[in-house]
Coordinates of C-alpha atoms in Angstrom, one line a residue:
Chain C
M1 CA -71.6 12.0 -3.6
K2 CA -68.5 13.4 -5.0
G3 CA -66.1 11.7 -2.1
S4 CA -66.9 13.9 0.9
K5 CA -68.8 11.6 3.6
G6 CA -68.2 12.0 7.1
K7 CA -66.3 9.6 8.8
S8 CA -66.9 6.7 11.6
R9 CA -65.4 9.8 13.8
S10 CA -66.5 12.9 13.0
V11 CA -64.7 16.0 14.0
L12 CA -68.4 17.8 14.3
P13 CA -70.7 17.5 17.5
G14 CA -74.1 17.2 17.8
F15 CA -74.7 13.2 16.1
G16 CA -76.1 11.5 19.8
L17 CA -78.5 14.8 19.7
T18 CA -79.5 14.7 16.5
M19 CA -79.8 11.4 15.7
G20 CA -81.7 10.1 19.1
F21 CA -84.5 13.3 18.4
T22 CA -84.5 11.4 14.6
V23 CA -85.2 9.1 15.9
F24 CA -87.4 9.6 18.8
Y25 CA -90.0 11.7 16.5
L26 CA -90.0 8.4 14.0
G27 CA -90.6 6.3 16.0
V28 CA -93.2 8.1 19.0
M29 CA -95.2 9.9 15.1
V30 CA -94.8 7.8 12.1
L31 CA -93.5 4.2 12.8
I32 CA -95.6 2.9 16.7
P33 CA -98.7 4.2 15.4
L34 CA -97.9 2.6 12.0
A35 CA -97.6 -0.6 14.4
G36 CA -100.7 0.0 15.6
V37 CA -102.8 -1.2 12.1
F38 CA -100.3 -4.4 12.0
I39 CA -101.2 -5.2 15.7
K40 CA -105.2 -4.4 15.0
T41 CA -106.0 -6.9 12.7
S42 CA -103.0 -9.5 14.0
G43 CA -106.0 -9.6 16.4
M44 CA -107.8 -11.5 13.8
S45 CA -107.5 -14.5 12.8
L46 CA -106.3 -15.3 9.0
S47 CA -109.8 -16.5 8.3
E48 CA -111.5 -13.0 9.7
L49 CA -109.5 -11.3 8.2
W50 CA -109.7 -12.9 3.9
Q51 CA -113.3 -12.4 4.7
T52 CA -113.0 -8.7 5.1
I53 CA -111.0 -8.5 2.7
S54 CA -112.8 -10.3 0.1
A55 CA -116.0 -9.1 0.9
P56 CA -117.9 -8.4 -2.6
R57 CA -117.5 -4.6 -2.0
V58 CA -114.0 -4.8 -0.5
A59 CA -112.9 -6.3 -3.4
A60 CA -114.5 -4.1 -6.1
S61 CA -113.0 -0.7 -4.4
L62 CA -109.9 -2.2 -4.0
K63 CA -109.9 -3.2 -7.8
V64 CA -111.3 0.5 -8.7
S65 CA -109.3 2.1 -6.4
F66 CA -105.9 -0.1 -8.7
V67 CA -107.2 0.0 -12.4
T68 CA -108.7 3.9 -11.7
S69 CA -104.6 4.0 -10.7
F70 CA -102.6 2.2 -13.3
S71 CA -104.2 4.7 -15.9
A72 CA -104.5 7.1 -14.6
A73 CA -100.4 6.8 -14.0
A74 CA -100.4 4.5 -17.5
L75 CA -102.2 8.4 -19.2
N76 CA -99.7 10.7 -16.8
M77 CA -96.6 8.8 -18.1
V78 CA -97.5 9.6 -21.3
F79 CA -98.6 13.0 -21.5
G80 CA -95.7 14.0 -18.1
L81 CA -93.4 12.4 -21.1
L82 CA -95.3 15.4 -23.2
V83 CA -95.0 17.9 -21.6
A84 CA -90.8 18.2 -19.7
W85 CA -89.7 17.2 -24.1
V86 CA -91.8 20.5 -24.4
L87 CA -90.6 21.9 -21.3
V88 CA -86.7 20.9 -21.9
R89 CA -86.4 21.1 -25.4
Y90 CA -88.4 24.1 -27.2
R91 CA -88.9 27.8 -26.7
F92 CA -92.1 29.2 -26.2
P93 CA -93.8 32.2 -24.5
G94 CA -94.7 31.6 -21.4
K95 CA -92.1 28.4 -20.5
R96 CA -91.6 29.8 -17.3
L97 CA -95.3 30.4 -16.3
V98 CA -95.9 26.5 -18.1
D99 CA -93.6 25.4 -15.5
S100 CA -94.9 26.3 -12.9
L101 CA -98.2 25.4 -13.2
V102 CA -97.2 21.9 -13.5
D103 CA -96.8 22.1 -9.7
L104 CA -100.0 23.4 -9.0
P105 CA -101.7 19.8 -8.0
F106 CA -99.0 19.3 -5.3
A107 CA -99.6 22.4 -4.0
L108 CA -103.7 23.0 -4.3
P109 CA -105.5 21.5 -1.5
T110 CA -106.9 18.1 -2.7
A111 CA -110.4 19.1 -1.8
V112 CA -110.1 22.1 -3.3
A113 CA -108.8 20.4 -6.9
G114 CA -112.0 17.7 -5.7
I115 CA -115.0 19.9 -6.2
A116 CA -113.6 22.4 -9.5
L117 CA -112.7 19.0 -11.3
T118 CA -116.7 17.8 -10.6
A119 CA -118.1 21.6 -11.0
I120 CA -116.3 21.1 -14.4
Y121 CA -117.4 17.8 -15.2
A122 CA -120.5 17.7 -13.8
P123 CA -123.3 16.2 -16.4
N124 CA -124.4 20.5 -16.0
G125 CA -120.9 21.5 -15.3
W126 CA -118.2 23.6 -17.8
I127 CA -117.0 20.6 -20.1
G128 CA -120.1 17.7 -18.9
Q129 CA -123.2 19.1 -20.7
Y130 CA -121.5 19.1 -23.9
L131 CA -120.0 15.7 -22.9
E132 CA -123.4 14.2 -21.7
P133 CA -125.4 14.9 -25.3
L134 CA -123.0 12.1 -26.3
G135 CA -123.9 9.9 -24.0
I136 CA -119.9 10.2 -22.3
K137 CA -120.4 10.8 -18.1
V138 CA -118.1 11.7 -16.6
A139 CA -118.3 12.3 -13.3
Y140 CA -119.4 10.3 -11.0
T141 CA -117.8 7.4 -13.1
P142 CA -114.7 5.3 -12.8
L143 CA -114.2 7.9 -16.0
G144 CA -114.0 11.0 -13.8
I145 CA -111.8 9.3 -11.2
T146 CA -109.9 8.9 -13.2
I147 CA -109.0 13.0 -14.5
A148 CA -108.1 13.5 -11.3
L149 CA -106.1 10.4 -10.4
V150 CA -104.2 12.2 -13.4
F151 CA -104.2 16.0 -11.9
I152 CA -102.9 14.1 -9.1
G153 CA -100.7 12.3 -10.3
L154 CA -99.2 14.4 -13.5
P155 CA -95.8 16.0 -11.6
F156 CA -94.4 13.4 -10.2
V157 CA -93.9 12.0 -13.7
V158 CA -92.9 15.7 -14.8
R159 CA -91.3 15.6 -12.0
T160 CA -88.6 12.5 -12.3
V161 CA -88.2 13.0 -16.4
Q162 CA -87.3 17.0 -16.1
P163 CA -84.0 16.5 -14.8
I164 CA -82.8 13.8 -16.3
L165 CA -84.3 14.9 -20.6
Q166 CA -82.4 18.3 -19.2
D167 CA -78.8 16.5 -18.6
M168 CA -79.4 13.5 -21.9
D169 CA -75.6 14.7 -23.4
K170 CA -76.5 15.8 -26.9
E171 CA -73.4 13.7 -28.6
T172 CA -75.8 10.8 -28.0
E173 CA -77.9 12.5 -30.2
E174 CA -75.8 13.7 -32.2
A175 CA -73.5 9.7 -33.5
A176 CA -76.9 8.1 -34.2
V177 CA -77.5 11.7 -36.5
M178 CA -74.2 10.8 -38.1
L179 CA -75.2 7.0 -38.0
G180 CA -77.8 8.0 -40.3
A181 CA -80.7 7.1 -38.1
Y182 CA -84.2 9.9 -38.4
R183 CA -85.4 11.6 -36.3
L184 CA -87.8 9.6 -34.8
R185 CA -85.7 6.0 -34.5
T186 CA -83.3 8.3 -32.8
F187 CA -86.3 9.2 -30.0
I188 CA -87.2 5.5 -29.9
R189 CA -83.3 3.6 -30.0
V190 CA -81.6 6.3 -28.7
I191 CA -83.1 8.9 -26.3
L192 CA -85.9 6.4 -25.4
P193 CA -84.1 4.1 -23.4
G194 CA -83.0 6.1 -21.3
L195 CA -86.3 7.8 -19.6
V196 CA -87.6 4.5 -19.0
P197 CA -86.0 4.3 -15.0
P198 CA -87.5 8.4 -14.9
L199 CA -90.3 7.6 -16.6
L200 CA -91.2 4.2 -14.3
T201 CA -90.0 6.1 -11.0
G202 CA -92.5 8.4 -11.3
F203 CA -95.2 6.0 -13.4
A204 CA -94.7 4.1 -9.9
L205 CA -95.2 7.7 -8.2
A206 CA -98.3 8.5 -9.4
F207 CA -100.0 5.8 -8.8
A208 CA -99.2 4.6 -5.2
R209 CA -100.3 8.4 -4.9
G210 CA -103.2 7.8 -6.9
V211 CA -104.5 4.1 -4.4
G212 CA -105.2 6.0 -1.1
E213 CA -105.5 9.5 -2.9
Y214 CA -109.2 10.7 -1.5
G215 CA -110.2 14.4 -1.5
S216 CA -110.3 15.2 -4.8
V217 CA -111.5 11.6 -5.6
V218 CA -114.6 11.3 -3.3
F219 CA -116.1 14.9 -5.1
I220 CA -115.5 13.4 -9.0
S221 CA -117.0 9.6 -7.4
G222 CA -120.5 9.9 -6.6
N223 CA -118.9 7.0 -4.3
M224 CA -122.2 4.2 -4.9
P225 CA -120.7 0.9 -3.6
M226 CA -118.9 -1.9 -5.8
K227 CA -119.0 0.6 -9.3
T228 CA -117.1 4.0 -7.5
E229 CA -116.9 3.8 -4.1
I230 CA -112.8 3.4 -3.7
A231 CA -111.3 1.8 -1.1
P232 CA -109.7 4.4 1.5
L233 CA -113.3 6.1 1.2
L234 CA -114.8 2.3 1.8
I235 CA -111.8 2.4 5.0
M236 CA -114.2 6.1 6.1
T237 CA -116.8 4.6 6.0
K238 CA -116.6 1.8 8.3
L239 CA -115.2 3.3 10.3
E240 CA -118.1 5.1 10.5
Q241 CA -119.8 2.6 11.8
Y242 CA -117.6 1.9 14.1
D243 CA -116.8 -0.7 12.5
Y244 CA -113.0 -0.1 13.4
A245 CA -111.4 -4.3 12.1
G246 CA -112.8 -3.9 8.6
A247 CA -111.4 -0.2 8.5
T248 CA -108.4 -1.7 9.6
A249 CA -108.2 -4.7 7.8
I250 CA -108.3 -3.1 3.7
A251 CA -106.1 -0.3 5.3
M252 CA -103.0 -3.1 6.6
V253 CA -103.5 -4.7 2.5
M254 CA -103.6 -1.6 1.6
L255 CA -100.1 -0.7 3.8
V256 CA -98.7 -3.8 2.3
L257 CA -98.9 -3.0 -1.3
S258 CA -97.8 0.5 -0.5
F259 CA -95.2 -0.5 0.8
L260 CA -94.2 -2.9 -1.9
M261 CA -94.2 0.3 -4.1
L262 CA -92.3 1.8 -2.1
L263 CA -89.2 -0.4 -2.1
L264 CA -89.4 -0.5 -6.0
I265 CA -89.2 2.7 -6.0
N266 CA -86.6 2.9 -4.2
Y267 CA -85.0 0.4 -6.2
L268 CA -85.5 1.4 -9.7
Q269 CA -84.0 4.8 -8.5
W270 CA -81.3 3.3 -7.5
R271 CA -80.7 1.2 -10.6
S272 CA -81.1 4.8 -12.5
N273 CA -78.0 6.7 -10.3
R274 CA -76.2 4.3 -10.6
R275 CA -76.3 4.2 -13.6
V276 CA -75.7 8.1 -14.3
I277 CA -72.5 7.8 -11.5
S278 CA -70.9 4.1 -13.6
E279 CA -71.4 6.5 -17.0
Chain S
M1 CA -91.7 14.4 -3.4
A2 CA -91.1 17.3 -5.4
G3 CA -86.7 16.9 -5.4
A4 CA -84.0 18.5 -4.3
I5 CA -84.8 23.0 -5.7
T6 CA -83.0 22.7 -8.9
T7 CA -84.1 24.8 -11.3
H8 CA -85.9 22.6 -14.8
L9 CA -85.6 25.5 -17.6
S10 CA -81.6 25.8 -18.8
E11 CA -81.9 28.1 -21.9
E12 CA -78.3 26.0 -23.3
T13 CA -80.6 22.3 -23.5
A14 CA -84.3 24.5 -25.5
R15 CA -80.9 25.5 -27.9
R16 CA -80.3 23.2 -30.1
P17 CA -79.1 23.2 -34.0
R18 CA -81.2 21.9 -35.8
H19 CA -80.1 18.3 -37.0
I20 CA -80.6 17.4 -33.2
N21 CA -83.8 18.7 -33.2
E22 CA -87.6 18.6 -34.8
G23 CA -89.0 20.2 -37.7
P24 CA -90.7 23.1 -37.2
V25 CA -94.6 21.5 -37.4
V26 CA -93.1 18.4 -35.4
R27 CA -92.7 21.0 -32.5
I28 CA -96.1 24.0 -32.8
V29 CA -98.3 20.8 -33.3
L30 CA -96.5 18.8 -29.5
I31 CA -95.6 22.1 -27.7
T32 CA -99.9 22.7 -28.6
I33 CA -100.9 19.0 -27.5
A34 CA -99.1 19.3 -24.5
L35 CA -100.2 23.5 -23.2
L36 CA -103.9 21.9 -24.0
F37 CA -102.9 18.3 -22.2
L38 CA -102.1 21.6 -18.7
G39 CA -104.8 24.0 -19.8
L40 CA -107.7 21.6 -19.2
V41 CA -106.0 19.3 -16.4
V42 CA -104.6 22.2 -14.9
L43 CA -105.5 25.6 -15.2
L44 CA -108.9 24.8 -16.3
P45 CA -109.7 23.8 -12.2
L46 CA -107.5 26.8 -11.2
A47 CA -110.1 29.0 -13.1
S48 CA -112.9 27.2 -12.3
V49 CA -112.9 27.9 -8.2
F50 CA -113.4 31.8 -9.0
V51 CA -115.4 32.0 -11.5
E52 CA -117.9 29.4 -9.2
A53 CA -116.6 31.7 -6.5
F54 CA -118.1 34.8 -7.7
K55 CA -120.8 33.2 -9.4
R56 CA -123.2 34.6 -7.2
G57 CA -121.8 38.2 -6.9
M58 CA -119.2 40.0 -4.4
D59 CA -121.3 40.2 -1.5
V60 CA -122.5 36.0 -1.5
Y61 CA -118.1 35.8 -1.9
Y62 CA -118.0 38.5 1.1
S63 CA -120.2 36.8 3.6
A64 CA -118.8 33.6 3.1
I65 CA -115.4 33.9 3.8
T66 CA -115.9 36.4 7.2
E67 CA -119.5 34.2 8.7
K68 CA -117.8 32.1 11.8
D69 CA -117.5 29.1 10.8
A70 CA -115.7 30.2 7.8
L71 CA -113.5 31.9 10.1
S72 CA -113.7 29.5 13.3
A73 CA -112.3 26.8 10.5
L74 CA -109.3 29.3 8.7
R75 CA -107.7 30.0 12.7
M76 CA -108.2 26.4 13.5
T77 CA -105.9 25.8 9.8
L78 CA -103.7 28.3 11.0
L79 CA -103.0 26.6 14.1
A80 CA -102.5 22.9 13.2
A81 CA -100.4 24.1 10.9
A82 CA -98.6 26.3 13.3
V83 CA -97.2 23.6 15.4
A84 CA -96.5 21.2 12.5
V85 CA -94.5 22.7 10.6
P86 CA -91.9 24.0 13.2
L87 CA -92.1 20.8 14.5
N88 CA -91.3 18.8 11.4
T89 CA -88.6 22.0 10.5
V90 CA -86.6 21.0 13.9
F91 CA -86.8 17.2 12.7
G92 CA -85.6 17.7 9.2
I93 CA -82.7 19.6 10.0
A94 CA -81.6 16.6 13.0
A95 CA -82.1 13.9 10.4
A96 CA -80.3 15.6 7.9
W97 CA -77.4 16.4 10.2
A98 CA -77.9 13.0 11.2
I99 CA -77.7 11.0 7.8
T100 CA -75.6 13.5 6.0
K101 CA -73.0 14.5 8.3
F102 CA -72.1 11.2 9.7
R103 CA -71.3 7.6 8.4
F104 CA -73.2 5.0 9.9
K105 CA -74.5 1.0 9.0
G106 CA -79.0 1.2 8.6
K107 CA -79.2 5.4 6.6
N108 CA -81.0 3.7 3.8
L109 CA -83.2 2.2 6.6
L110 CA -84.2 5.8 8.4
I111 CA -84.0 6.8 4.7
T112 CA -86.6 4.4 3.5
L113 CA -88.6 5.7 6.5
I114 CA -88.8 8.9 6.8
D115 CA -90.9 8.6 3.4
L116 CA -92.4 5.9 5.1
P117 CA -95.2 8.4 5.5
F118 CA -96.1 9.9 1.4
A119 CA -96.6 5.9 1.1
V120 CA -99.4 5.9 3.3
S121 CA -102.9 7.0 2.0
P122 CA -103.5 10.6 3.9
V123 CA -107.1 8.0 5.4
I124 CA -104.9 5.4 6.3
A125 CA -102.4 8.7 8.3
G126 CA -105.8 9.5 10.3
L127 CA -106.3 5.9 10.6
I128 CA -103.7 5.7 13.1
F129 CA -104.3 7.8 14.6
V130 CA -107.6 6.5 15.9
L131 CA -107.0 3.6 16.7
M132 CA -104.4 4.5 18.5
F133 CA -106.9 8.0 20.6
G134 CA -109.7 6.8 20.2
A135 CA -113.1 6.0 21.9
Q136 CA -111.6 1.8 21.2
G137 CA -108.2 2.4 21.0
F138 CA -105.2 1.5 22.4
F139 CA -105.2 4.1 25.1
G140 CA -108.9 5.3 24.8
P141 CA -109.9 4.1 28.6
W142 CA -107.2 6.0 30.2
L143 CA -106.8 9.0 27.7
A144 CA -110.7 8.5 28.6
S145 CA -110.6 8.8 32.7
H146 CA -108.1 11.3 32.9
D147 CA -110.0 13.3 30.7
I148 CA -107.9 14.4 27.6
Q149 CA -109.3 14.8 24.5
I150 CA -106.6 14.4 20.6
I151 CA -109.2 12.2 18.5
F152 CA -112.4 14.7 17.6
A153 CA -110.4 17.6 18.9
L154 CA -107.2 19.7 17.6
P155 CA -104.7 17.4 19.2
G156 CA -105.6 15.0 17.0
I157 CA -105.3 17.2 14.1
V158 CA -101.8 18.2 14.5
L159 CA -101.1 14.5 14.7
A160 CA -102.8 13.6 11.9
T161 CA -100.6 17.5 10.5
V162 CA -97.6 16.3 11.3
F163 CA -97.9 13.0 9.6
V164 CA -98.8 14.5 6.0
T165 CA -96.8 16.2 6.0
F166 CA -93.2 14.5 7.5
P167 CA -90.9 14.0 5.6
F168 CA -91.4 17.6 3.7
V169 CA -88.4 19.2 4.9
A170 CA -86.0 16.5 5.5
R171 CA -86.0 15.5 2.0
E172 CA -85.0 19.2 0.5
L173 CA -82.2 18.7 3.1
I174 CA -81.0 15.6 2.5
P175 CA -79.8 15.6 -0.5
L176 CA -79.0 19.3 -0.2
M177 CA -76.2 18.7 2.5
E178 CA -75.9 15.7 1.4
A179 CA -74.8 17.6 -2.4
Q180 CA -72.7 20.2 -0.1
G181 CA -70.4 17.9 1.9
V182 CA -69.3 18.2 5.7
L183 CA -65.2 20.3 4.0
E184 CA -66.6 23.9 5.8
E185 CA -68.8 22.4 8.9
E186 CA -64.9 20.1 9.8
A187 CA -63.0 24.0 8.9
A188 CA -64.9 25.1 11.5
A189 CA -64.8 22.8 13.9
S190 CA -60.7 22.5 13.4
L191 CA -60.6 26.3 14.0
G192 CA -62.3 25.9 17.3
A193 CA -65.7 26.6 16.3
R194 CA -68.6 25.0 18.7
G195 CA -71.4 22.6 17.5
W196 CA -74.6 25.5 17.1
Q197 CA -72.2 28.2 16.2
I198 CA -71.0 25.4 13.0
F199 CA -74.4 24.6 12.7
W200 CA -76.1 29.1 11.9
R201 CA -72.9 30.3 10.7
I202 CA -71.6 27.6 8.4
T203 CA -74.5 25.2 8.1
L204 CA -77.7 26.9 7.8
P205 CA -76.5 29.7 5.4
N206 CA -76.2 27.1 3.1
I207 CA -78.8 25.5 3.1
K208 CA -80.8 28.3 3.7
W209 CA -83.0 28.3 0.6
G210 CA -83.4 25.3 0.2
L211 CA -85.6 24.2 3.5
L212 CA -87.1 27.4 2.7
Y213 CA -88.3 25.2 0.1
G214 CA -89.4 22.6 1.8
I215 CA -90.5 24.8 4.8
I216 CA -93.2 26.3 2.5
L217 CA -94.0 22.8 0.8
C218 CA -95.1 21.0 4.1
N219 CA -97.2 24.4 5.4
A220 CA -99.0 23.5 1.5
R221 CA -99.6 20.3 2.3
A222 CA -99.8 20.8 5.4
M223 CA -102.7 23.4 5.6
G224 CA -104.4 21.7 2.7
E225 CA -104.7 18.4 3.9
F226 CA -107.8 16.6 3.6
G227 CA -108.5 13.0 4.3
A228 CA -106.2 12.5 7.4
V229 CA -108.1 15.1 8.8
S230 CA -111.6 14.6 7.9
V231 CA -111.1 11.1 10.0
V232 CA -109.9 12.6 12.9
S233 CA -111.7 15.7 13.5
G234 CA -114.9 14.0 13.8
H235 CA -116.1 18.1 11.3
I236 CA -117.7 19.4 14.8
R237 CA -118.8 23.2 13.5
G238 CA -117.0 26.4 14.9
Q239 CA -115.3 24.3 16.5
T240 CA -113.0 20.9 15.1
N241 CA -113.5 22.4 11.2
T242 CA -110.5 23.3 9.5
L243 CA -110.8 25.0 6.1
P244 CA -110.4 21.8 3.8
L245 CA -113.8 20.0 5.9
H246 CA -115.6 23.4 5.5
V247 CA -114.8 23.2 2.2
E248 CA -116.3 19.4 2.2
I249 CA -119.4 20.6 5.1
L250 CA -120.0 24.0 2.4
Y251 CA -120.8 21.2 -1.2
N252 CA -122.5 18.6 0.6
E253 CA -125.4 21.3 2.2
Y254 CA -125.2 22.2 -2.0
Q255 CA -124.5 25.8 -0.6
F256 CA -122.1 25.6 -3.9
S257 CA -120.7 29.6 -4.0
A258 CA -120.1 29.9 -0.3
S259 CA -117.3 26.7 -1.0
F260 CA -116.0 27.4 -4.3
A261 CA -115.6 30.7 -1.6
A262 CA -113.8 29.4 1.0
A263 CA -112.3 26.8 -1.2
S264 CA -110.9 29.9 -3.5
L265 CA -109.3 31.0 -0.4
L266 CA -107.1 28.0 0.1
V267 CA -106.5 28.2 -4.1
L268 CA -104.4 31.7 -2.9
L269 CA -102.0 29.2 -0.5
A270 CA -101.3 27.2 -3.7
I271 CA -100.6 30.0 -5.5
I272 CA -98.2 32.1 -3.0
T273 CA -96.5 28.8 -2.4
L274 CA -95.9 29.2 -6.1
L275 CA -93.8 31.9 -6.6
V276 CA -92.2 31.6 -3.7
K277 CA -90.8 27.9 -5.0
A278 CA -90.5 29.7 -7.9
F279 CA -88.4 32.7 -6.4
I280 CA -86.5 30.0 -4.9
E281 CA -85.6 28.7 -7.7
W282 CA -84.5 32.4 -9.3
K283 CA -82.4 33.7 -6.3
T284 CA -80.4 30.1 -6.3
S285 CA -80.2 30.0 -10.1
Q286 CA -78.9 33.3 -9.4
R287 CA -76.0 32.6 -6.7
K288 CA -75.3 29.0 -8.4
P289 CA -72.4 30.7 -11.2
A290 CA -70.9 33.1 -8.6
T291 CA -70.7 30.1 -6.0
E292 CA -68.8 27.9 -8.8
G293 CA -67.2 30.0 -9.8
G294 CA -65.4 31.3 -5.9
G295 CA -65.5 30.4 -2.9
L296 CA -63.2 27.6 -1.4
P297 CA -61.6 25.9 -4.6
L298 CA -59.1 23.7 -3.5
L299 CA -62.1 21.9 -1.0
E300 CA -64.0 21.4 -4.1
N301 CA -62.3 19.1 -5.8
E302 CA -61.1 17.2 -2.7

């Protein structure tokens, strides 16, 4: 964005065509269909809506979705930072391969991730069989859902932190060393504050994705109502029972929450961009 | 989602003087933890798919992926992607052209709206099309009286796929074209080039790698989409099953080896996607120094 923006009266052609197509396609494919959710729920009275959402099974599923997504995003903040740090700052054999591996959760279809993780963590699975005697159950518990969401959310944190870490200048760190700060102190006082905005953005992206995630979770979660049933699955169940109003009510709650997350993410990105520019 | 193409790894930042680096012990410990974590969370699931797929031997694997339902699911997956990806590619280019080459009010709102499908749960993406075109949907009665089926048929699968992959190409192109500016295009226009000429001769060569990157990400998601397609497909075997849904059905029928065999095809898709991505990153990092040095220096620092 180095001052090379188009003018309001550009010499370039095609504004009408491209803008027209963009707005038309966006409207037909995204906005009108999404509006359907709100039109459908506007047919319900407020008390009806509240009754659907506060029904014990629905409330429990929303809670499961939000708690597991939050834990997974928090775990990813820690491990994502570690992975980004190691990839940016250290040299070790196979680094490029490891870097590509980080994107695997983006590229791997979620259903495949779901059955693979279940094969690993089921009571007779690769890792599950060693955890079972210790009394640790992973598959078919909220812990299993969290693990699936850690897998799904990892690249969001790594890929938002990595470029910021990459662009950090050495001078500030050197100044901190000159002023006598130890390594850990330099990290906490000098490096970490600059990483807070990307970490929060990564957290929000991973969290938002986790709340809506379906494919990788349904296999490992066991789908027990009130315990390990996630909100997207409950929408699915209600649809299969032709309870369209119920499904739409849950969808609306999730949509409103994810719009709020999207606004927050955009705000965070706008803030960190502004900081970079103003420096 | 994955951000514009950048080479994440530069040798420059990894080469650090000792006083602003950790000691060797700390470094080795951190690298070990990071690699163990990635191994456990990412690599192990990948490996498990192939081990489980070949558990019963090559014959079971081969018959699982050549069986009639599997082939029909594969055909469905390819078909849905073949419609959704070009549509979203054309949209991505048009949107990026309008957004980056012109100035208008509400640009940020438009960008946010384009991102919207990323924030929507796949299940909800399926639901919205059921609400519109399902038997009880807004257009349900009209479609039924005209004998058109959208939900539980290919059009529904395509619509859901288009929705979930909607932003991919636009998201890659917008930052890239924003950074490239409009000067080269304006120069061409002032020399008398027409719209399409400018696009084919100037813009497209500049954005080709970013475009390709957007397309492969879009394609990977289109072929792998599960939640949204699951809502609209109706799971009719041999007819409206896509490959990911086929994996699910086999799994739920305890045909684990066959399920993982079908899944291994999707893993190959993911690996190919990552390889192409690595290739594009390598390609763009090669080109960078050349274009920065040469090219049109006057236009660079306007």
